[in-house]
PDB file of C-alpha atoms in Angstrom:
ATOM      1  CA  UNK A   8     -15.747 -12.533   9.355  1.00  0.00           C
ATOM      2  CA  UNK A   9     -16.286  -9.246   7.489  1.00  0.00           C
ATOM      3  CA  UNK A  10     -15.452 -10.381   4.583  1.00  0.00           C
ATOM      4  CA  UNK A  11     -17.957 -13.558   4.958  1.00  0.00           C
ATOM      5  CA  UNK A  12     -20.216 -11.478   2.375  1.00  0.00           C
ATOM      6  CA  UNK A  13     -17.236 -11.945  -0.606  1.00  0.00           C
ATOM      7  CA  UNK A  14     -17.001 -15.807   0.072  1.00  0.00           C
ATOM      8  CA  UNK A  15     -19.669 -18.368  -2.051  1.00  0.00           C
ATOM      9  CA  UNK A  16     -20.761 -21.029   0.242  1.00  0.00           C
ATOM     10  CA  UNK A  17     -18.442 -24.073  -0.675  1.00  0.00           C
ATOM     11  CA  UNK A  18     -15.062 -21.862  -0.171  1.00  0.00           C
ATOM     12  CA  UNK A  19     -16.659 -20.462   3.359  1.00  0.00           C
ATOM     13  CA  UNK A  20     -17.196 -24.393   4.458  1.00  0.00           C
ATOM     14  CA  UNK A  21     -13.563 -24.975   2.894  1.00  0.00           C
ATOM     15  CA  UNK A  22     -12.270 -22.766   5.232  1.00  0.00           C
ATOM     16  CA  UNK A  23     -14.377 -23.874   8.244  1.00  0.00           C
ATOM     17  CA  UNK A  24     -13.192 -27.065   7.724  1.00  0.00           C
ATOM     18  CA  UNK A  25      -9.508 -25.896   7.472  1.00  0.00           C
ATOM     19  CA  UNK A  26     -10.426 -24.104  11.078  1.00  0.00           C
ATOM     20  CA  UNK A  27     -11.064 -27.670  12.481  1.00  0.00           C
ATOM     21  CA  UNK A  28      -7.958 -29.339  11.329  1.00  0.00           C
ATOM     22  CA  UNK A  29      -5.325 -26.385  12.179  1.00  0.00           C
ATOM     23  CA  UNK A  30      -7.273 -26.869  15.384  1.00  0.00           C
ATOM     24  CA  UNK A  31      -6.119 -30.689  15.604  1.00  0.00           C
ATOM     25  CA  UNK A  32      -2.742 -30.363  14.284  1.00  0.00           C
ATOM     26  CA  UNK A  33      -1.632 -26.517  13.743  1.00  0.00           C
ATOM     27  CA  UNK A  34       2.126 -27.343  13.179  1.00  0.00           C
ATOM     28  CA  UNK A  35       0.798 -29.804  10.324  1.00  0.00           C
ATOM     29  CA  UNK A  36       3.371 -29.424   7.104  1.00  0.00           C
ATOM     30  CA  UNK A  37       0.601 -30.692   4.655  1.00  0.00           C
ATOM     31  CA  UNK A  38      -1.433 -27.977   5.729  1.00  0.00           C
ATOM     32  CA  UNK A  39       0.413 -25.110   6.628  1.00  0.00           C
ATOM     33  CA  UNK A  40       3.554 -23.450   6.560  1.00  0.00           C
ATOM     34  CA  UNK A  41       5.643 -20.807   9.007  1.00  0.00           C
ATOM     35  CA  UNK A  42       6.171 -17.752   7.680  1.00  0.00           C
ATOM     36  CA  UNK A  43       9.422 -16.016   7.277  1.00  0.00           C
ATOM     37  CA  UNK A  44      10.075 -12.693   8.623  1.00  0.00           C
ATOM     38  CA  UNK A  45       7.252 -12.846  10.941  1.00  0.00           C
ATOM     39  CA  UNK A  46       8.186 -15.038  14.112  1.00  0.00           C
ATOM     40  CA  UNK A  47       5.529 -17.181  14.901  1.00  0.00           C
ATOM     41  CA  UNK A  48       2.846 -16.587  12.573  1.00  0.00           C
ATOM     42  CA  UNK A  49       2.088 -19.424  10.384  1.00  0.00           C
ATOM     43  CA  UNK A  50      -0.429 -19.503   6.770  1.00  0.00           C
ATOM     44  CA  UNK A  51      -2.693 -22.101   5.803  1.00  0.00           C
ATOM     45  CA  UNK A  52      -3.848 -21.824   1.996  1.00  0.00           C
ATOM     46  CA  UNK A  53      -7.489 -22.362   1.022  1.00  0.00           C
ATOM     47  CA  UNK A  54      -7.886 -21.994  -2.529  1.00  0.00           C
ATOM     48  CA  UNK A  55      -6.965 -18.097  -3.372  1.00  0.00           C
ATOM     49  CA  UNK A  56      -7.755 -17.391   0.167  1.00  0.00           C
ATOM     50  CA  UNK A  57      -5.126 -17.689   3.195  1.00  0.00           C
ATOM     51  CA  UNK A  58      -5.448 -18.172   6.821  1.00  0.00           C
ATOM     52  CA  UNK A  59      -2.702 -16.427   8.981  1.00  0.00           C
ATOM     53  CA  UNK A  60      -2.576 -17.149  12.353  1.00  0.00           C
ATOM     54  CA  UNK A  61      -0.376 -18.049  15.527  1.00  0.00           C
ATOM     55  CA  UNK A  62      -0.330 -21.049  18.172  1.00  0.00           C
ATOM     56  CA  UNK A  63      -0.130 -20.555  21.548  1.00  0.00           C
ATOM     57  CA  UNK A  64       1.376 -23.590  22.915  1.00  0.00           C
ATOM     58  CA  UNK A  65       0.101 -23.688  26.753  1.00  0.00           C
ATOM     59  CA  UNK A  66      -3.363 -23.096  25.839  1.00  0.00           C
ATOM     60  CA  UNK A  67      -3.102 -25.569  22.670  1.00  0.00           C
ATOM     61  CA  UNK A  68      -5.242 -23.240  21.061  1.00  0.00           C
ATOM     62  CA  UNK A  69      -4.648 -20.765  17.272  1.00  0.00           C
ATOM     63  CA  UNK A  70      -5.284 -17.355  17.038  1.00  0.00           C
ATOM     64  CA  UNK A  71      -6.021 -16.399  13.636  1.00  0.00           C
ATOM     65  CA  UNK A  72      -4.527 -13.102  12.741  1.00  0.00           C
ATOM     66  CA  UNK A  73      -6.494 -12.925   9.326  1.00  0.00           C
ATOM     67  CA  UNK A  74      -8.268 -14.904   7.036  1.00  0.00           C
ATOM     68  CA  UNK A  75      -7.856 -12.591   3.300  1.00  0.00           C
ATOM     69  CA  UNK A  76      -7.404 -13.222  -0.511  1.00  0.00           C
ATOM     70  CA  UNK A  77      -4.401 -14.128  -1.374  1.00  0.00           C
ATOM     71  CA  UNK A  78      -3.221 -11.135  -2.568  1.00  0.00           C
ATOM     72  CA  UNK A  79      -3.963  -9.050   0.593  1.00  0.00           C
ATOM     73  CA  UNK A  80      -2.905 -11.752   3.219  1.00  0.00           C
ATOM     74  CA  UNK A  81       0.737 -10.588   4.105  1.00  0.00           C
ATOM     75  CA  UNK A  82       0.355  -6.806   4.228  1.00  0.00           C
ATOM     76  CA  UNK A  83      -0.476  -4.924   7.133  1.00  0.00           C
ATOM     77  CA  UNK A  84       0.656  -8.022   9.930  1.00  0.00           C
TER      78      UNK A  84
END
């Protein structure tokens, strides 16, 4: 993560732990949302920081696109 340098420890675990449940259950409403405009991309929110990522259904596995502030985690996708 090359922005791993800007995170404080508890928010980096926050997010590691957000990793392991979008794992379990990626369509999971409580936990994330799809995102409109972009077909198949979905965000996660973690404090001011946002996971973006897609499923990919036969492999049951998530590809995250990015993992950015807030503010930077819709541009450039």
């Amino acid at each position: 993560m090359k922005r791993r340098d800007r995170l404080d420890q508890a928010t980096y675990q926050r997010i590691e732990r957000r990793l392991d449940e979008l794992e379990a259950n990626p369509h999971d409403p409580r936990i994330s949302k799809p995102l409109k405009g972009l077909e198949g991309m979905r965000s996660s929110r973690v404090g001011d920081w946002r996971i973006v990522y897609t499923i990919h259904e036969k492999g049951n596995m998530i590809y995250v696109v990015a993992i950015r502030p807030r503010g930077e985690a819709y541009r450039n996708l």
